[in-house]
């Protein structure tokens, strides 16, 4: 899992400050573009990328999970909103994610 942003800047006073908050890059997370064959995950690359985002360690560590808007941003425009909504629906139906604080925040169940 690579991080975007968060590069340190060195101003004239020599102190290091964060230029921006880091954002996770789920598109480049380990596991390639498709799920392992034994997982039998429907939906192809959009569903697999969405699965990886909701099962990322830092998302699993929070009660809130990951919001749909943040999911779309983190995947960097690789997929359309419709593809991501379909992926979320598939993952919910198959028991891989669940809603948390509202209908737009999800978290992985830990199932593979």
Tab-separated table of N, CA and C in Angstrom:
chain	number	residue	atom	x	y	z
A	1	UNK	N	0.858	-1.178	0.000
A	1	UNK	CA	0.000	0.000	0.000
A	1	UNK	C	0.888	1.220	0.000
A	2	UNK	N	0.761	2.068	-0.991
A	2	UNK	CA	1.567	3.270	-1.078
A	2	UNK	C	0.777	4.446	-0.558
A	3	UNK	N	1.482	5.460	-0.104
A	3	UNK	CA	0.831	6.659	0.380
A	3	UNK	C	1.136	7.808	-0.565
A	4	UNK	N	0.111	8.649	-0.811
A	4	UNK	CA	0.296	9.853	-1.610
A	4	UNK	C	0.254	11.045	-0.679
A	5	UNK	N	0.930	12.109	-1.071
A	5	UNK	CA	0.919	13.306	-0.245
A	5	UNK	C	1.805	13.100	0.957
A	6	UNK	N	1.715	14.032	1.867
A	6	UNK	CA	2.457	13.878	3.099
A	6	UNK	C	3.944	14.076	2.955
A	7	UNK	N	4.398	14.647	1.826
A	7	UNK	CA	5.820	14.852	1.666
A	7	UNK	C	6.265	15.974	2.591
A	8	UNK	N	7.419	15.816	3.151
A	8	UNK	CA	7.912	16.795	4.111
A	8	UNK	C	8.558	17.953	3.374
A	9	UNK	N	8.299	19.151	3.836
A	9	UNK	CA	8.912	20.341	3.273
A	9	UNK	C	9.890	20.886	4.297
A	10	UNK	N	10.963	21.500	3.827
A	10	UNK	CA	11.938	22.103	4.719
A	10	UNK	C	11.940	23.608	4.493
A	11	UNK	N	11.172	24.354	5.297
A	11	UNK	CA	11.161	25.795	5.146
A	11	UNK	C	12.488	26.406	5.566
A	12	UNK	N	12.615	27.713	5.400
A	12	UNK	CA	13.866	28.416	5.687
A	12	UNK	C	14.327	28.231	7.127
A	13	UNK	N	13.396	28.049	8.054
A	13	UNK	CA	13.795	27.901	9.451
A	13	UNK	C	14.314	26.497	9.768
A	14	UNK	N	14.313	25.610	8.792
A	14	UNK	CA	14.872	24.281	8.957
A	14	UNK	C	13.940	23.255	9.570
A	15	UNK	N	12.736	23.661	9.968
A	15	UNK	CA	11.785	22.715	10.546
A	15	UNK	C	11.046	21.992	9.433
A	16	UNK	N	10.781	20.731	9.656
A	16	UNK	CA	10.057	19.932	8.674
A	16	UNK	C	8.572	20.000	9.001
A	17	UNK	N	7.769	20.273	7.984
A	17	UNK	CA	6.315	20.304	8.156
A	17	UNK	C	5.690	19.446	7.069
A	18	UNK	N	4.525	18.904	7.362
A	18	UNK	CA	3.826	18.098	6.366
A	18	UNK	C	3.150	19.021	5.364
A	19	UNK	N	3.370	18.790	4.085
A	19	UNK	CA	2.777	19.618	3.043
A	19	UNK	C	1.288	19.338	2.918
A	20	UNK	N	0.900	18.093	3.094
A	20	UNK	CA	-0.514	17.721	3.045
A	20	UNK	C	-0.683	16.394	3.752
A	21	UNK	N	-1.911	16.108	4.139
A	21	UNK	CA	-2.182	14.836	4.805
A	21	UNK	C	-2.031	13.705	3.798
A	22	UNK	N	-1.420	12.583	4.194
A	22	UNK	CA	-1.267	11.474	3.265
A	22	UNK	C	-2.614	10.823	2.952
A	23	UNK	N	-2.735	10.344	1.721
A	23	UNK	CA	-3.917	9.592	1.313
A	23	UNK	C	-3.459	8.223	0.834
A	24	UNK	N	-4.186	7.206	1.234
A	24	UNK	CA	-3.840	5.854	0.825
A	24	UNK	C	-4.096	5.675	-0.655
A	25	UNK	N	-3.246	4.945	-1.314
A	25	UNK	CA	-3.391	4.638	-2.729
A	25	UNK	C	-3.745	3.163	-2.847
A	26	UNK	N	-5.041	2.861	-2.796
A	26	UNK	CA	-5.487	1.477	-2.837
A	26	UNK	C	-5.302	0.847	-4.208
A	27	UNK	N	-5.231	1.687	-5.229
A	27	UNK	CA	-5.072	1.160	-6.578
A	27	UNK	C	-3.747	0.412	-6.718
A	28	UNK	N	-2.750	0.802	-5.924
A	28	UNK	CA	-1.445	0.144	-6.032
A	28	UNK	C	-1.178	-0.822	-4.883
A	29	UNK	N	-2.205	-1.106	-4.079
A	29	UNK	CA	-2.029	-2.032	-2.964
A	29	UNK	C	-1.666	-3.418	-3.481
A	30	UNK	N	-0.982	-4.211	-2.665
A	30	UNK	CA	-0.598	-5.552	-3.092
A	30	UNK	C	-1.805	-6.397	-3.479
A	31	UNK	N	-1.584	-7.306	-4.387
A	31	UNK	CA	-2.653	-8.208	-4.783
A	31	UNK	C	-3.036	-8.074	-6.250
A	32	UNK	N	-2.425	-7.135	-6.948
A	32	UNK	CA	-2.721	-6.971	-8.360
A	32	UNK	C	-4.132	-6.465	-8.613
A	33	UNK	N	-4.544	-6.532	-9.872
A	33	UNK	CA	-5.845	-6.009	-10.276
A	33	UNK	C	-6.981	-7.000	-10.132
A	34	UNK	N	-6.686	-8.239	-9.849
A	34	UNK	CA	-7.737	-9.245	-9.751
A	34	UNK	C	-7.562	-10.090	-8.496
A	35	UNK	N	-8.675	-10.561	-7.953
A	35	UNK	CA	-8.600	-11.375	-6.731
A	35	UNK	C	-7.962	-12.728	-6.995
A	36	UNK	N	-7.489	-13.377	-5.940
A	36	UNK	CA	-6.959	-14.727	-6.114
A	36	UNK	C	-8.066	-15.639	-6.649
A	37	UNK	N	-7.729	-16.588	-7.504
A	37	UNK	CA	-8.743	-17.470	-8.107
A	37	UNK	C	-9.582	-18.217	-7.078
A	38	UNK	N	-9.001	-18.569	-5.950
A	38	UNK	CA	-9.747	-19.335	-4.954
A	38	UNK	C	-10.741	-18.483	-4.159
A	39	UNK	N	-10.713	-17.164	-4.361
A	39	UNK	CA	-11.627	-16.289	-3.636
A	39	UNK	C	-13.014	-16.245	-4.286
A	40	UNK	N	-13.086	-16.462	-5.591
A	40	UNK	CA	-14.366	-16.500	-6.305
A	40	UNK	C	-15.171	-15.220	-6.102
A	41	UNK	N	-14.499	-14.073	-6.225
A	41	UNK	CA	-15.118	-12.775	-6.029
A	41	UNK	C	-15.700	-12.277	-7.345
A	42	UNK	N	-16.988	-11.944	-7.322
A	42	UNK	CA	-17.653	-11.429	-8.518
A	42	UNK	C	-17.247	-9.977	-8.751
A	43	UNK	N	-17.308	-9.545	-9.999
A	43	UNK	CA	-17.162	-8.134	-10.302
A	43	UNK	C	-15.817	-7.678	-10.826
A	44	UNK	N	-14.823	-8.532	-10.859
A	44	UNK	CA	-13.539	-8.179	-11.444
A	44	UNK	C	-12.759	-7.103	-10.703
A	45	UNK	N	-11.996	-6.322	-11.463
A	45	UNK	CA	-11.064	-5.350	-10.899
A	45	UNK	C	-11.726	-4.300	-10.002
A	46	UNK	N	-12.879	-3.723	-10.377
A	46	UNK	CA	-13.463	-2.729	-9.463
A	46	UNK	C	-13.817	-3.313	-8.096
A	47	UNK	N	-14.352	-4.515	-8.088
A	47	UNK	CA	-14.738	-5.144	-6.820
A	47	UNK	C	-13.500	-5.500	-6.005
A	48	UNK	N	-12.466	-5.982	-6.648
A	48	UNK	CA	-11.243	-6.345	-5.944
A	48	UNK	C	-10.577	-5.108	-5.350
A	49	UNK	N	-10.484	-4.017	-6.102
A	49	UNK	CA	-9.883	-2.782	-5.587
A	49	UNK	C	-10.697	-2.250	-4.403
A	50	UNK	N	-12.023	-2.340	-4.503
A	50	UNK	CA	-12.903	-1.893	-3.433
A	50	UNK	C	-12.732	-2.783	-2.204
A	51	UNK	N	-12.651	-4.080	-2.407
A	51	UNK	CA	-12.401	-5.032	-1.316
A	51	UNK	C	-11.111	-4.662	-0.578
A	52	UNK	N	-10.029	-4.438	-1.338
A	52	UNK	CA	-8.741	-4.111	-0.721
A	52	UNK	C	-8.823	-2.823	0.080
A	53	UNK	N	-9.563	-1.835	-0.425
A	53	UNK	CA	-9.696	-0.559	0.281
A	53	UNK	C	-10.392	-0.746	1.620
A	54	UNK	N	-11.487	-1.500	1.638
A	54	UNK	CA	-12.248	-1.687	2.868
A	54	UNK	C	-11.571	-2.639	3.849
A	55	UNK	N	-10.610	-3.430	3.382
A	55	UNK	CA	-9.889	-4.348	4.257
A	55	UNK	C	-8.475	-3.872	4.585
A	56	UNK	N	-8.137	-2.642	4.194
A	56	UNK	CA	-6.819	-2.091	4.528
A	56	UNK	C	-6.690	-2.007	6.049
A	57	UNK	N	-5.497	-2.233	6.551
A	57	UNK	CA	-5.272	-2.266	8.002
A	57	UNK	C	-5.796	-1.029	8.717
A	58	UNK	N	-5.523	0.147	8.169
A	58	UNK	CA	-5.941	1.366	8.864
A	58	UNK	C	-7.457	1.558	8.832
A	59	UNK	N	-8.136	1.025	7.828
A	59	UNK	CA	-9.601	1.091	7.775
A	59	UNK	C	-10.186	0.093	8.775
A	60	UNK	N	-9.624	-1.091	8.825
A	60	UNK	CA	-10.097	-2.117	9.750
A	60	UNK	C	-9.889	-1.691	11.208
A	61	UNK	N	-8.917	-0.824	11.461
A	61	UNK	CA	-8.616	-0.393	12.821
A	61	UNK	C	-9.580	0.668	13.350
A	62	UNK	N	-10.405	1.232	12.481
A	62	UNK	CA	-11.350	2.262	12.927
A	62	UNK	C	-12.781	1.748	12.896
A	63	UNK	N	-13.585	2.262	13.800
A	63	UNK	CA	-14.993	1.870	13.845
A	63	UNK	C	-15.779	2.408	12.669
A	64	UNK	N	-15.428	3.585	12.196
A	64	UNK	CA	-16.169	4.268	11.130
A	64	UNK	C	-16.015	3.569	9.786
A	65	UNK	N	-14.873	2.957	9.539
A	65	UNK	CA	-14.616	2.357	8.234
A	65	UNK	C	-14.193	3.409	7.229
A	66	UNK	N	-14.655	3.272	6.001
A	66	UNK	CA	-14.273	4.160	4.912
A	66	UNK	C	-15.533	4.638	4.211
A	67	UNK	N	-15.640	5.936	3.997
A	67	UNK	CA	-16.787	6.505	3.308
A	67	UNK	C	-16.687	6.304	1.806
A	68	UNK	N	-17.845	6.269	1.135
A	68	UNK	CA	-17.867	6.060	-0.309
A	68	UNK	C	-17.090	7.152	-1.045
A	69	UNK	N	-17.251	8.399	-0.622
A	69	UNK	CA	-16.540	9.508	-1.269
A	69	UNK	C	-15.034	9.321	-1.145
A	70	UNK	N	-14.575	8.921	0.037
A	70	UNK	CA	-13.147	8.684	0.235
A	70	UNK	C	-12.663	7.475	-0.560
A	71	UNK	N	-13.515	6.478	-0.695
A	71	UNK	CA	-13.176	5.317	-1.520
A	71	UNK	C	-12.919	5.757	-2.952
A	72	UNK	N	-13.853	6.512	-3.509
A	72	UNK	CA	-13.725	6.960	-4.896
A	72	UNK	C	-12.466	7.799	-5.090
A	73	UNK	N	-12.194	8.706	-4.165
A	73	UNK	CA	-10.991	9.547	-4.251
A	73	UNK	C	-9.724	8.697	-4.168
A	74	UNK	N	-9.721	7.752	-3.233
A	74	UNK	CA	-8.514	6.958	-3.008
A	74	UNK	C	-8.173	6.053	-4.188
A	75	UNK	N	-9.180	5.681	-4.951
A	75	UNK	CA	-8.917	4.836	-6.121
A	75	UNK	C	-8.545	5.661	-7.339
A	76	UNK	N	-8.471	6.964	-7.175
A	76	UNK	CA	-7.901	7.843	-8.190
A	76	UNK	C	-8.607	7.863	-9.529
A	77	UNK	N	-9.898	7.679	-9.561
A	77	UNK	CA	-10.621	7.747	-10.825
A	77	UNK	C	-10.471	6.532	-11.714
A	78	UNK	N	-9.927	5.452	-11.189
A	78	UNK	CA	-9.777	4.235	-12.001
A	78	UNK	C	-11.112	3.649	-12.410
A	79	UNK	N	-12.144	3.890	-11.582
A	79	UNK	CA	-13.451	3.297	-11.826
A	79	UNK	C	-14.527	4.365	-11.738
A	80	UNK	N	-15.627	4.155	-12.431
A	80	UNK	CA	-16.736	5.097	-12.378
A	80	UNK	C	-17.485	4.939	-11.062
A	81	UNK	N	-18.295	5.942	-10.731
A	81	UNK	CA	-19.139	5.865	-9.535
A	81	UNK	C	-20.052	4.638	-9.623
A	82	UNK	N	-20.602	4.381	-10.805
A	82	UNK	CA	-21.487	3.224	-10.976
A	82	UNK	C	-20.750	1.907	-10.728
A	83	UNK	N	-19.518	1.802	-11.220
A	83	UNK	CA	-18.737	0.587	-10.985
A	83	UNK	C	-18.469	0.388	-9.497
A	84	UNK	N	-18.161	1.473	-8.804
A	84	UNK	CA	-17.885	1.367	-7.372
A	84	UNK	C	-19.146	1.041	-6.584
A	85	UNK	N	-20.272	1.614	-6.969
A	85	UNK	CA	-21.531	1.294	-6.279
A	85	UNK	C	-21.890	-0.182	-6.480
A	86	UNK	N	-21.676	-0.668	-7.699
A	86	UNK	CA	-21.932	-2.091	-7.965
A	86	UNK	C	-20.982	-2.962	-7.145
A	87	UNK	N	-19.713	-2.546	-7.060
A	87	UNK	CA	-18.736	-3.301	-6.275
A	87	UNK	C	-19.135	-3.346	-4.799
A	88	UNK	N	-19.574	-2.205	-4.267
A	88	UNK	CA	-20.018	-2.153	-2.872
A	88	UNK	C	-21.208	-3.075	-2.663
A	89	UNK	N	-22.141	-3.061	-3.605
A	89	UNK	CA	-23.322	-3.925	-3.491
A	89	UNK	C	-22.924	-5.398	-3.496
A	90	UNK	N	-22.027	-5.769	-4.392
A	90	UNK	CA	-21.551	-7.153	-4.461
A	90	UNK	C	-20.886	-7.551	-3.146
A	91	UNK	N	-20.016	-6.689	-2.646
A	91	UNK	CA	-19.289	-7.001	-1.410
A	91	UNK	C	-20.232	-7.117	-0.219
A	92	UNK	N	-21.280	-6.290	-0.183
A	92	UNK	CA	-22.265	-6.404	0.892
A	92	UNK	C	-23.053	-7.711	0.770
A	93	UNK	N	-23.533	-7.991	-0.431
A	93	UNK	CA	-24.324	-9.207	-0.651
A	93	UNK	C	-23.542	-10.460	-0.318
A	94	UNK	N	-22.244	-10.445	-0.619
A	94	UNK	CA	-21.417	-11.627	-0.396
A	94	UNK	C	-20.778	-11.671	0.993
A	95	UNK	N	-21.096	-10.682	1.834
A	95	UNK	CA	-20.639	-10.704	3.221
A	95	UNK	C	-19.214	-10.250	3.457
A	96	UNK	N	-18.640	-9.484	2.533
A	96	UNK	CA	-17.271	-9.013	2.695
A	96	UNK	C	-17.184	-7.658	3.378
A	97	UNK	N	-18.256	-6.852	3.335
A	97	UNK	CA	-18.278	-5.548	3.995
A	97	UNK	C	-19.636	-5.333	4.649
A	98	UNK	N	-19.689	-4.364	5.556
A	98	UNK	CA	-20.949	-3.990	6.193
A	98	UNK	C	-20.957	-2.478	6.401
A	99	UNK	N	-22.149	-1.903	6.561
A	99	UNK	CA	-22.260	-0.473	6.816
A	99	UNK	C	-21.899	-0.201	8.273
A	100	UNK	N	-21.397	1.013	8.500
A	100	UNK	CA	-21.013	1.385	9.859
A	100	UNK	C	-21.907	2.521	10.358
A	101	UNK	N	-21.465	3.768	10.226
A	101	UNK	CA	-22.203	4.882	10.825
A	101	UNK	C	-23.387	5.358	9.998
A	102	UNK	N	-23.402	5.036	8.699
A	102	UNK	CA	-24.523	5.390	7.830
A	102	UNK	C	-24.441	4.526	6.581
A	103	UNK	N	-25.308	4.799	5.623
A	103	UNK	CA	-25.358	3.965	4.412
A	103	UNK	C	-24.236	4.250	3.424
A	104	UNK	N	-23.350	5.167	3.743
A	104	UNK	CA	-22.239	5.501	2.855
A	104	UNK	C	-20.875	5.193	3.447
A	105	UNK	N	-20.829	4.571	4.602
A	105	UNK	CA	-19.563	4.173	5.236
A	105	UNK	C	-19.576	2.657	5.431
A	106	UNK	N	-18.452	2.048	5.077
A	106	UNK	CA	-18.362	0.595	5.089
A	106	UNK	C	-17.041	0.164	5.698
A	107	UNK	N	-17.041	-1.075	6.163
A	107	UNK	CA	-15.836	-1.663	6.726
A	107	UNK	C	-15.812	-3.136	6.343
A	108	UNK	N	-14.624	-3.658	6.137
A	108	UNK	CA	-14.462	-5.058	5.814
A	108	UNK	C	-14.821	-5.961	6.980
A	109	UNK	N	-15.333	-7.129	6.671
A	109	UNK	CA	-15.678	-8.093	7.709
A	109	UNK	C	-14.461	-8.924	8.118
A	110	UNK	N	-13.410	-8.868	7.329
A	110	UNK	CA	-12.245	-9.695	7.598
A	110	UNK	C	-12.311	-11.025	6.881
A	111	UNK	N	-13.434	-11.290	6.189
A	111	UNK	CA	-13.609	-12.550	5.456
A	111	UNK	C	-12.837	-12.523	4.146
A	112	UNK	N	-12.355	-13.706	3.779
A	112	UNK	CA	-11.701	-13.846	2.461
A	112	UNK	C	-12.350	-14.974	1.713
